[in-house]
GROMACS .gro file of C-alpha atoms in nm:
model
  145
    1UNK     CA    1   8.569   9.532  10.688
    2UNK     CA    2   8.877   9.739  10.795
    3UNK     CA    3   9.172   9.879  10.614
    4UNK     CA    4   9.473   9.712  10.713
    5UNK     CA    5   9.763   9.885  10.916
    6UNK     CA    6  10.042   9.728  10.762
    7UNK     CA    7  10.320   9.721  11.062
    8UNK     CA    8  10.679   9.589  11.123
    9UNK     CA    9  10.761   9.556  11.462
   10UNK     CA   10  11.171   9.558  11.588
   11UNK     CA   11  11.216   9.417  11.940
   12UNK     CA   12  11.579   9.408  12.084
   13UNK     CA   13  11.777   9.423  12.398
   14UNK     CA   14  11.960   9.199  12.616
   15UNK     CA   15  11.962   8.883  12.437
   16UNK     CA   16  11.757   8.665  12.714
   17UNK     CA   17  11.519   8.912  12.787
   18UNK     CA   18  11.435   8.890  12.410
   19UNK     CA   19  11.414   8.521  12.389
   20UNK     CA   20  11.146   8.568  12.733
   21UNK     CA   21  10.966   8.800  12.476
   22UNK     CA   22  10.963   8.597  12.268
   23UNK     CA   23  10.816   8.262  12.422
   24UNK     CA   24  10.616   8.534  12.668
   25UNK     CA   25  10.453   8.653  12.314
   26UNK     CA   26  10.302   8.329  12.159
   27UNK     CA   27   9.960   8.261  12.188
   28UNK     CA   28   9.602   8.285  12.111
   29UNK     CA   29   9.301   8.470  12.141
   30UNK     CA   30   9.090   8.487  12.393
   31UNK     CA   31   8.757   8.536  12.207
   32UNK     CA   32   8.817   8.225  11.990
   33UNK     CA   33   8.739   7.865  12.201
   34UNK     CA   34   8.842   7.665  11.932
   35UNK     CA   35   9.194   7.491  11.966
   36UNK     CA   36   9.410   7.638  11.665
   37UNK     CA   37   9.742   7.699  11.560
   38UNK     CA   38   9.885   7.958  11.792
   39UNK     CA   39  10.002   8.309  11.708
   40UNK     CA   40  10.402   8.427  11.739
   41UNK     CA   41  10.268   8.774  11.846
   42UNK     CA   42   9.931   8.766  12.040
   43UNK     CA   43   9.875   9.101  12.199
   44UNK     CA   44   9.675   8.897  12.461
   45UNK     CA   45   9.974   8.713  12.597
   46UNK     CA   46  10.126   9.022  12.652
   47UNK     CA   47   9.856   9.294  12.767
   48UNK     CA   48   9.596   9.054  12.876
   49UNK     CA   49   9.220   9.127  12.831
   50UNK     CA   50   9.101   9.169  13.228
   51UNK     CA   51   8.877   8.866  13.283
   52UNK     CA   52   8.607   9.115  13.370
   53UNK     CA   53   8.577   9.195  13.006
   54UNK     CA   54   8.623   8.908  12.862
   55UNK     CA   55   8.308   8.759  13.081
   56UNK     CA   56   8.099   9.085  12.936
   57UNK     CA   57   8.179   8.964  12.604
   58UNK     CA   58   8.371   9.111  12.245
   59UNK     CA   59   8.039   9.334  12.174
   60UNK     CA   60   7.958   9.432  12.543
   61UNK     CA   61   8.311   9.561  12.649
   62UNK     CA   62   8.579   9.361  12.449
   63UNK     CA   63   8.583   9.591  12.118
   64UNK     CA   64   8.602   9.912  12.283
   65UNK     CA   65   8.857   9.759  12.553
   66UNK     CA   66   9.100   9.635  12.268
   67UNK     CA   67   9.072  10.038  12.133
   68UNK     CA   68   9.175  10.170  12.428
   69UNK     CA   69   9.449   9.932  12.494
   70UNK     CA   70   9.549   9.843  12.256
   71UNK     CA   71   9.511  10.076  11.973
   72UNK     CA   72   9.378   9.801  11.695
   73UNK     CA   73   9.088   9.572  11.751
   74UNK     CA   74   9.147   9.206  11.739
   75UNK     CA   75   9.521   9.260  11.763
   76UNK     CA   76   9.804   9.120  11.535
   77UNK     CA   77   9.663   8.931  11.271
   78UNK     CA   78   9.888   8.740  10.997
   79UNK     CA   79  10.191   8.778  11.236
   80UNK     CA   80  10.509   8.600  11.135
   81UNK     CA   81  10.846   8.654  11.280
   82UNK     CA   82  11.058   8.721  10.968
   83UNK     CA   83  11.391   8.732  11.132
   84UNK     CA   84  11.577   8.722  11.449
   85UNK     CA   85  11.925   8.716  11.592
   86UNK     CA   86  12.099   8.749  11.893
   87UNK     CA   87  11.910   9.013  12.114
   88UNK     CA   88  11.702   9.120  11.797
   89UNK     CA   89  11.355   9.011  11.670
   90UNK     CA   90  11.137   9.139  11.380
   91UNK     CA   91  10.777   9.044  11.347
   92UNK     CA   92  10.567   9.165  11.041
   93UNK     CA   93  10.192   9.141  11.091
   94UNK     CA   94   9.858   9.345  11.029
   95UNK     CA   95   9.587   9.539  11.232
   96UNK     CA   96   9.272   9.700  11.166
   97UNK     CA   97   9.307  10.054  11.112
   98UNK     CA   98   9.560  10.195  11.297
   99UNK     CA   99   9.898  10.119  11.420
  100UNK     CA  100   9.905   9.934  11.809
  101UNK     CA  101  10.079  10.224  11.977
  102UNK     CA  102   9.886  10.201  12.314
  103UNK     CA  103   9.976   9.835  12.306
  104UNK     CA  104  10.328   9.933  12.289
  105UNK     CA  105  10.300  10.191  12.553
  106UNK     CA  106  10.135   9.938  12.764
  107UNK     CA  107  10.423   9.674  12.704
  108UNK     CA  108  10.667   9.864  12.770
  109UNK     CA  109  10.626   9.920  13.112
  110UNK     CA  110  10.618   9.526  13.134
  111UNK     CA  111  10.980   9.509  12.939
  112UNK     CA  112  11.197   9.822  13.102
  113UNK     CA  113  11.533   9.647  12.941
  114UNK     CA  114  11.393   9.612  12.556
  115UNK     CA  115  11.302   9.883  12.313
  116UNK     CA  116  11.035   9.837  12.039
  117UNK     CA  117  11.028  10.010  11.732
  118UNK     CA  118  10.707   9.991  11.519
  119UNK     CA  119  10.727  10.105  11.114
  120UNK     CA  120  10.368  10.159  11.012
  121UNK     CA  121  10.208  10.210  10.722
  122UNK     CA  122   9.810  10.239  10.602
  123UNK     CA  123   9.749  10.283  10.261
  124UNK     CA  124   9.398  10.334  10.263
  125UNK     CA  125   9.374  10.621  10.499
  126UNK     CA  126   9.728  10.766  10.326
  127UNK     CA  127   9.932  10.718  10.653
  128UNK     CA  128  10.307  10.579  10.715
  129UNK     CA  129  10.519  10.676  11.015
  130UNK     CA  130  10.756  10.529  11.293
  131UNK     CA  131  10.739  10.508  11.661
  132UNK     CA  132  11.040  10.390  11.973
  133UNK     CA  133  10.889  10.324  12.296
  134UNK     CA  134  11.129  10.241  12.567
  135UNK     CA  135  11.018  10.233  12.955
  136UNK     CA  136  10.809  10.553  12.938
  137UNK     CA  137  10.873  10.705  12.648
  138UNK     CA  138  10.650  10.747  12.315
  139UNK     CA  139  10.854  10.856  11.980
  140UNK     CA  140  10.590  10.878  11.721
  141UNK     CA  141  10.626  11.029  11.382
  142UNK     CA  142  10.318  11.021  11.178
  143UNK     CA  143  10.287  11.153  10.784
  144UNK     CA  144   9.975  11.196  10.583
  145UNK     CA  145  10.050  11.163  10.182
   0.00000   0.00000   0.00000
């Protein structure tokens, strides 16, 4: 069982490029078959898992693909979109272990005109910190306590 990365995630920009985000960002994952209720931030909507990996399977290749791209495992989990307003949107949800800044990276490349600003925080491993990406730039600030 992982420690929890708890993260709050600020999206903004010009207002319909951040309702595209938005819809673009709803989903579900690609490991689960089952029809459910669908996530308001699904990293897999947004970086998608190559269908190479996904046919080699979560253990063979999909764990260590998710790491690599996307910082976290599994992605957002208990994400909620706690407020939003004209070119603005905050999501609050969890991953395991560390905060999704190669997912970020990875997005942003996707979304030149919006800028993301993640505040992290991990308890367990005594870690907090902020990071902006925008285009191709990576602002992380990381403290230990």
């Amino acid at each position: 069982m992982p420690n929890w990365c708890n993260n709050k995630l600020v999206v903004y920009g010009p207002d319909k490029d951040v309702e595209r985000f938005k819809e673009k960002a709803i989903g579900n994952s690609p490991w689960h078959t089952e029809e459910g209720e669908k996530s308001v931030l699904n990293f897999h909507s947004l970086v998608p898992i190559p269908p190479e990996i996904l046919s080699a399977g979560y253990e063979q290749a999909g764990y260590e693909w998710e790491l690599r791209n996307w910082g976290s495992k599994w992605g957002a989990c208990s994400a909620a979109l706690v407020d939003e307003w004209e070119g603005r949107l905050e999501y609050a949800f969890e991953t395991a272990w560390s905060p999704p800044i190669p997912f970020l990276s990875k997005l942003a490349s996707s979304w030149p005109t919006l800028i993301f600003l993640l505040d992290y925080e991990e308890m367990g491993m005594g870690f907090k910190g902020i990071t902006k990406v925008a285009g191709d730039t990576v602002e992380d600030h990381c403290l230990e306590f």
